[in-house]
Amino acid sequence: MNALAPDVLEQESHSVPNTARLRSFVQQLAALVESAPPESELLERGGTLLGALVAHDDWLPAAYAQPSPERYQQFLLHADALGRFSVVSFVWGPGQATPIHDHTVWGLIGMLRGSEDSQAYARTAEGRWAPQGAPHRLQPGQVEAVSPTIGDVHRVSNAWEGRTSISIHVYGANIGAVQRSVYLEDGTRKPFISGYSNSTLPNIWDLSKNPAASA
C-alpha cells in the first residue's frame, strides 16, 4: 500500500522536534481503532494517517533515531493504554536486515528517511519458505501494510549500504511483547519476543508551553 508518496518531502532539522505531529497521529489513530472498522478499512484509513505523518521529517526526537552498529533498533514511541496498538521507529544502520519473520497482528510501515527493501515470503508445498515475488522498495512518504490476512511473513533490509534509514511502524498490539516467529528457509521456526531498544518514551503530552493546543 502506497498511501502517500509526495514528490518532495519535508526534510527539516529542528532543535525542538514538532512532537505535535506524533500526538495528533496517536489521537486520530486511537479514534479510528475505537470505531472498530473492518481490517481492510482500518489499514486503508490508518495508512493515510501514517502517510501524512511520514510526509514530514521534523517530529522524531533524535534519541529515537539513533542507529547501533550491532543491529537495527526498535524504539517504542507510543503504546496504547488498552494494548490495541503501538507506534515504533525502526532505525536501520548501513546494511542491516531482519531475518524472515512474522507479526501475527496487522501492521503499517511508513518510510521516514532513507529507504528499505521488503521481501515477502510464502511457505512451499514442501514446508520451506521461499521469496514471493520481487522485493518491494519503500521510499520516503510511502506506506505499506502487513497482516495475517494479506501477507505477514517477510524479510526487511536497509536499502542504503552507507547510510541510516528510518521507518515508522504501527502494529495492532504492544508489538514488543507479542510472541512471534523467525523462520529459516528450510522451514525451521524459532519463537521470539522482540522487546524494545529504549527504556523511556518521548513526552508528546506536555502542553505546558502551549496550554491552548488542541493537537
Short mmCIF file of C-alpha atoms in Angstrom, two decimals:
data_model
loop_
_atom_site.label_atom_id
_atom_site.label_comp_id
_atom_site.label_asym_id
_atom_site.label_seq_id
_atom_site.Cartn_x
_atom_site.Cartn_y
_atom_site.Cartn_z
CA MET A 1 0.00 0.00 0.00
CA ASN A 2 1.48 3.32 -1.09
CA ALA A 3 -0.87 5.73 0.66
CA LEU A 4 1.14 8.89 0.18
CA ALA A 5 4.28 9.40 -1.86
CA PRO A 6 4.92 13.15 -2.17
CA ASP A 7 7.37 14.17 -4.86
CA VAL A 8 9.13 16.46 -2.42
CA LEU A 9 9.13 15.62 1.28
CA GLU A 10 9.99 18.00 4.05
CA GLN A 11 13.45 17.20 5.40
CA GLU A 12 13.59 19.75 8.17
CA SER A 13 16.04 19.97 11.03
CA HIS A 14 14.73 21.46 14.27
CA SER A 15 16.38 21.70 17.67
CA VAL A 16 12.93 21.10 19.21
CA PRO A 17 11.03 18.29 17.46
CA ASN A 18 7.49 19.05 16.40
CA THR A 19 6.01 16.25 18.52
CA ALA A 20 2.52 17.71 17.99
CA ARG A 21 2.53 15.75 14.72
CA LEU A 22 3.02 12.44 16.56
CA ARG A 23 0.49 13.42 19.23
CA SER A 24 -2.13 14.21 16.59
CA PHE A 25 -1.40 10.93 14.79
CA VAL A 26 -1.82 8.92 18.00
CA GLN A 27 -5.11 10.68 18.80
CA GLN A 28 -6.52 10.12 15.32
CA LEU A 29 -5.40 6.50 15.22
CA ALA A 30 -6.92 5.83 18.65
CA ALA A 31 -10.23 7.20 17.43
CA LEU A 32 -10.02 5.04 14.32
CA VAL A 33 -9.24 1.88 16.29
CA GLU A 34 -12.02 2.70 18.77
CA SER A 35 -14.54 2.74 15.91
CA ALA A 36 -13.61 -0.91 15.17
CA PRO A 37 -13.79 -0.81 11.35
CA PRO A 38 -13.12 -3.94 9.25
CA GLU A 39 -9.40 -4.64 8.90
CA SER A 40 -9.30 -3.55 5.26
CA GLU A 41 -10.77 -0.15 6.19
CA LEU A 42 -8.50 0.13 9.22
CA LEU A 43 -5.42 -0.45 7.07
CA GLU A 44 -6.58 1.97 4.39
CA ARG A 45 -7.52 4.81 6.72
CA GLY A 46 -4.64 4.12 9.10
CA GLY A 47 -2.26 4.09 6.16
CA THR A 48 -3.49 7.52 5.12
CA LEU A 49 -2.86 8.85 8.64
CA LEU A 50 0.62 7.31 8.74
CA GLY A 51 1.40 8.64 5.27
CA ALA A 52 0.56 12.15 6.46
CA LEU A 53 2.87 11.70 9.45
CA VAL A 54 5.89 10.46 7.50
CA ALA A 55 5.41 13.16 4.86
CA HIS A 56 7.12 15.45 7.40
CA ASP A 57 10.55 14.80 8.88
CA ASP A 58 10.59 17.33 11.71
CA TRP A 59 8.95 15.46 14.59
CA LEU A 60 11.00 12.39 15.60
CA PRO A 61 13.21 13.13 18.64
CA ALA A 62 16.89 12.41 18.00
CA ALA A 63 17.07 9.88 20.85
CA TYR A 64 14.72 7.60 18.91
CA ALA A 65 16.57 7.94 15.62
CA GLN A 66 19.98 6.56 16.65
CA PRO A 67 21.41 3.51 14.85
CA SER A 68 23.52 0.85 16.51
CA PRO A 69 26.47 -0.87 14.82
CA GLU A 70 25.32 -4.23 16.21
CA ARG A 71 21.75 -4.47 14.89
CA TYR A 72 18.69 -2.50 13.86
CA GLN A 73 16.90 -0.64 16.65
CA GLN A 74 13.20 -0.73 17.56
CA PHE A 75 12.25 2.30 19.66
CA LEU A 76 8.80 2.46 21.25
CA LEU A 77 7.22 5.87 20.62
CA HIS A 78 3.73 5.16 21.99
CA ALA A 79 1.81 2.21 23.44
CA ASP A 80 -1.97 2.39 23.65
CA ALA A 81 -3.14 2.02 27.26
CA LEU A 82 -5.57 -0.73 26.25
CA GLY A 83 -2.96 -2.61 24.21
CA ARG A 84 -4.79 -2.00 20.94
CA PHE A 85 -1.80 -0.58 19.04
CA SER A 86 1.78 0.62 19.35
CA VAL A 87 3.96 3.02 17.36
CA VAL A 88 7.69 2.41 16.94
CA SER A 89 10.62 3.80 14.99
CA PHE A 90 12.85 1.26 13.25
CA VAL A 91 16.35 2.60 12.78
CA TRP A 92 18.48 0.73 10.28
CA GLY A 93 22.25 1.09 10.23
CA PRO A 94 24.09 0.58 6.93
CA GLY A 95 23.49 -2.91 5.54
CA GLN A 96 21.34 -4.09 8.45
CA ALA A 97 18.46 -6.51 7.89
CA THR A 98 15.95 -8.66 9.74
CA PRO A 99 15.64 -12.42 9.47
CA ILE A 100 12.50 -13.83 7.87
CA HIS A 101 9.77 -13.16 10.46
CA ASP A 102 6.06 -12.71 11.09
CA HIS A 103 3.98 -10.23 13.10
CA THR A 104 0.74 -12.11 13.97
CA VAL A 105 -1.19 -8.79 14.03
CA TRP A 106 -1.98 -6.07 11.50
CA GLY A 107 0.79 -3.59 10.82
CA LEU A 108 1.55 -0.43 8.85
CA ILE A 109 5.05 0.66 7.81
CA GLY A 110 5.77 4.23 6.73
CA MET A 111 9.15 5.35 5.40
CA LEU A 112 10.54 8.46 7.08
CA ARG A 113 14.19 8.63 5.99
CA GLY A 114 16.29 6.63 3.58
CA SER A 115 14.79 3.52 2.03
CA GLU A 116 14.18 -0.12 2.86
CA ASP A 117 13.54 -3.29 0.89
CA SER A 118 10.84 -5.74 1.92
CA GLN A 119 10.86 -9.27 0.55
CA ALA A 120 7.67 -11.27 1.11
CA TYR A 121 7.94 -14.99 1.79
CA ALA A 122 5.45 -17.85 1.38
CA ARG A 123 5.55 -21.46 2.53
CA THR A 124 6.02 -24.01 -0.23
CA ALA A 125 4.27 -27.36 -0.52
CA GLU A 126 7.39 -28.94 0.98
CA GLY A 127 7.16 -26.70 4.07
CA ARG A 128 10.06 -24.42 3.15
CA TRP A 129 9.95 -20.62 3.00
CA ALA A 130 10.62 -19.10 -0.43
CA PRO A 131 10.58 -15.50 -1.73
CA GLN A 132 7.16 -14.48 -3.05
CA GLY A 133 7.51 -12.04 -5.90
CA ALA A 134 10.13 -9.34 -6.23
CA PRO A 135 11.38 -7.23 -3.30
CA HIS A 136 9.41 -4.04 -2.70
CA ARG A 137 11.36 -0.84 -2.09
CA LEU A 138 9.75 1.63 0.28
CA GLN A 139 10.68 5.27 -0.30
CA PRO A 140 10.12 8.30 1.98
CA GLY A 141 6.42 9.10 2.37
CA GLN A 142 5.26 5.66 1.22
CA VAL A 143 3.27 3.23 3.38
CA GLU A 144 2.67 -0.50 3.16
CA ALA A 145 0.62 -2.94 5.23
CA VAL A 146 1.05 -6.44 6.66
CA SER A 147 -1.31 -8.78 8.47
CA PRO A 148 -2.04 -12.50 8.69
CA THR A 149 -4.91 -11.98 6.24
CA ILE A 150 -2.98 -10.19 3.48
CA GLY A 151 0.58 -11.47 3.99
CA ASP A 152 2.52 -11.49 7.23
CA VAL A 153 5.94 -13.07 6.62
CA HIS A 154 8.78 -11.03 5.17
CA ARG A 155 12.40 -10.01 5.46
CA VAL A 156 13.34 -6.32 5.57
CA SER A 157 16.68 -4.63 4.92
CA ASN A 158 18.15 -1.16 4.71
CA ALA A 159 18.33 -0.35 1.02
CA TRP A 160 21.20 2.06 1.65
CA GLU A 161 24.60 0.45 2.17
CA GLY A 162 26.27 3.54 3.57
CA ARG A 163 23.56 5.49 5.40
CA THR A 164 20.93 5.15 8.11
CA SER A 165 17.28 4.57 7.19
CA ILE A 166 14.28 5.08 9.49
CA SER A 167 10.77 3.72 9.14
CA ILE A 168 7.77 4.24 11.42
CA HIS A 169 5.74 1.12 12.25
CA VAL A 170 2.27 0.83 13.73
CA TYR A 171 1.02 -2.54 14.97
CA GLY A 172 -2.29 -3.79 16.29
CA ALA A 173 -0.82 -4.77 19.66
CA ASN A 174 2.03 -3.88 22.01
CA ILE A 175 4.38 -5.42 19.48
CA GLY A 176 7.41 -5.64 21.76
CA ALA A 177 5.51 -8.08 23.99
CA VAL A 178 3.98 -10.26 21.25
CA GLN A 179 5.35 -13.78 20.80
CA ARG A 180 6.27 -14.06 17.14
CA SER A 181 8.45 -16.27 14.97
CA VAL A 182 11.64 -16.14 12.96
CA TYR A 183 11.86 -18.63 10.08
CA LEU A 184 14.73 -20.27 8.26
CA GLU A 185 14.27 -21.07 4.61
CA ASP A 186 14.23 -24.80 5.42
CA GLY A 187 11.03 -24.25 7.43
CA THR A 188 12.60 -24.17 10.88
CA ARG A 189 10.66 -21.90 13.26
CA LYS A 190 12.15 -20.02 16.23
CA PRO A 191 9.79 -18.16 18.61
CA PHE A 192 10.89 -14.71 19.79
CA ILE A 193 9.66 -11.62 21.63
CA SER A 194 11.33 -8.50 20.29
CA GLY A 195 11.13 -6.10 23.22
CA TYR A 196 12.32 -2.52 22.61
CA SER A 197 15.63 -0.71 22.36
CA ASN A 198 14.59 2.12 24.72
CA SER A 199 13.56 2.34 28.35
CA THR A 200 12.00 5.82 28.14
CA LEU A 201 9.35 7.30 25.84
CA PRO A 202 9.16 10.67 24.10
CA ASN A 203 6.92 13.06 26.04
CA ILE A 204 4.34 14.03 23.45
CA TRP A 205 1.74 15.09 26.00
CA ASP A 206 3.42 18.14 27.59
CA LEU A 207 1.25 21.10 26.60
CA SER A 208 2.58 23.40 29.33
CA LYS A 209 4.25 25.70 26.83
CA ASN A 210 1.06 25.88 24.78
CA PRO A 211 -1.90 25.02 27.01
CA ALA A 212 -4.40 26.00 24.32
CA ALA A 213 -3.03 23.45 21.86
CA SER A 214 -5.65 21.00 20.71
CA ALA A 215 -3.24 18.59 18.99
#
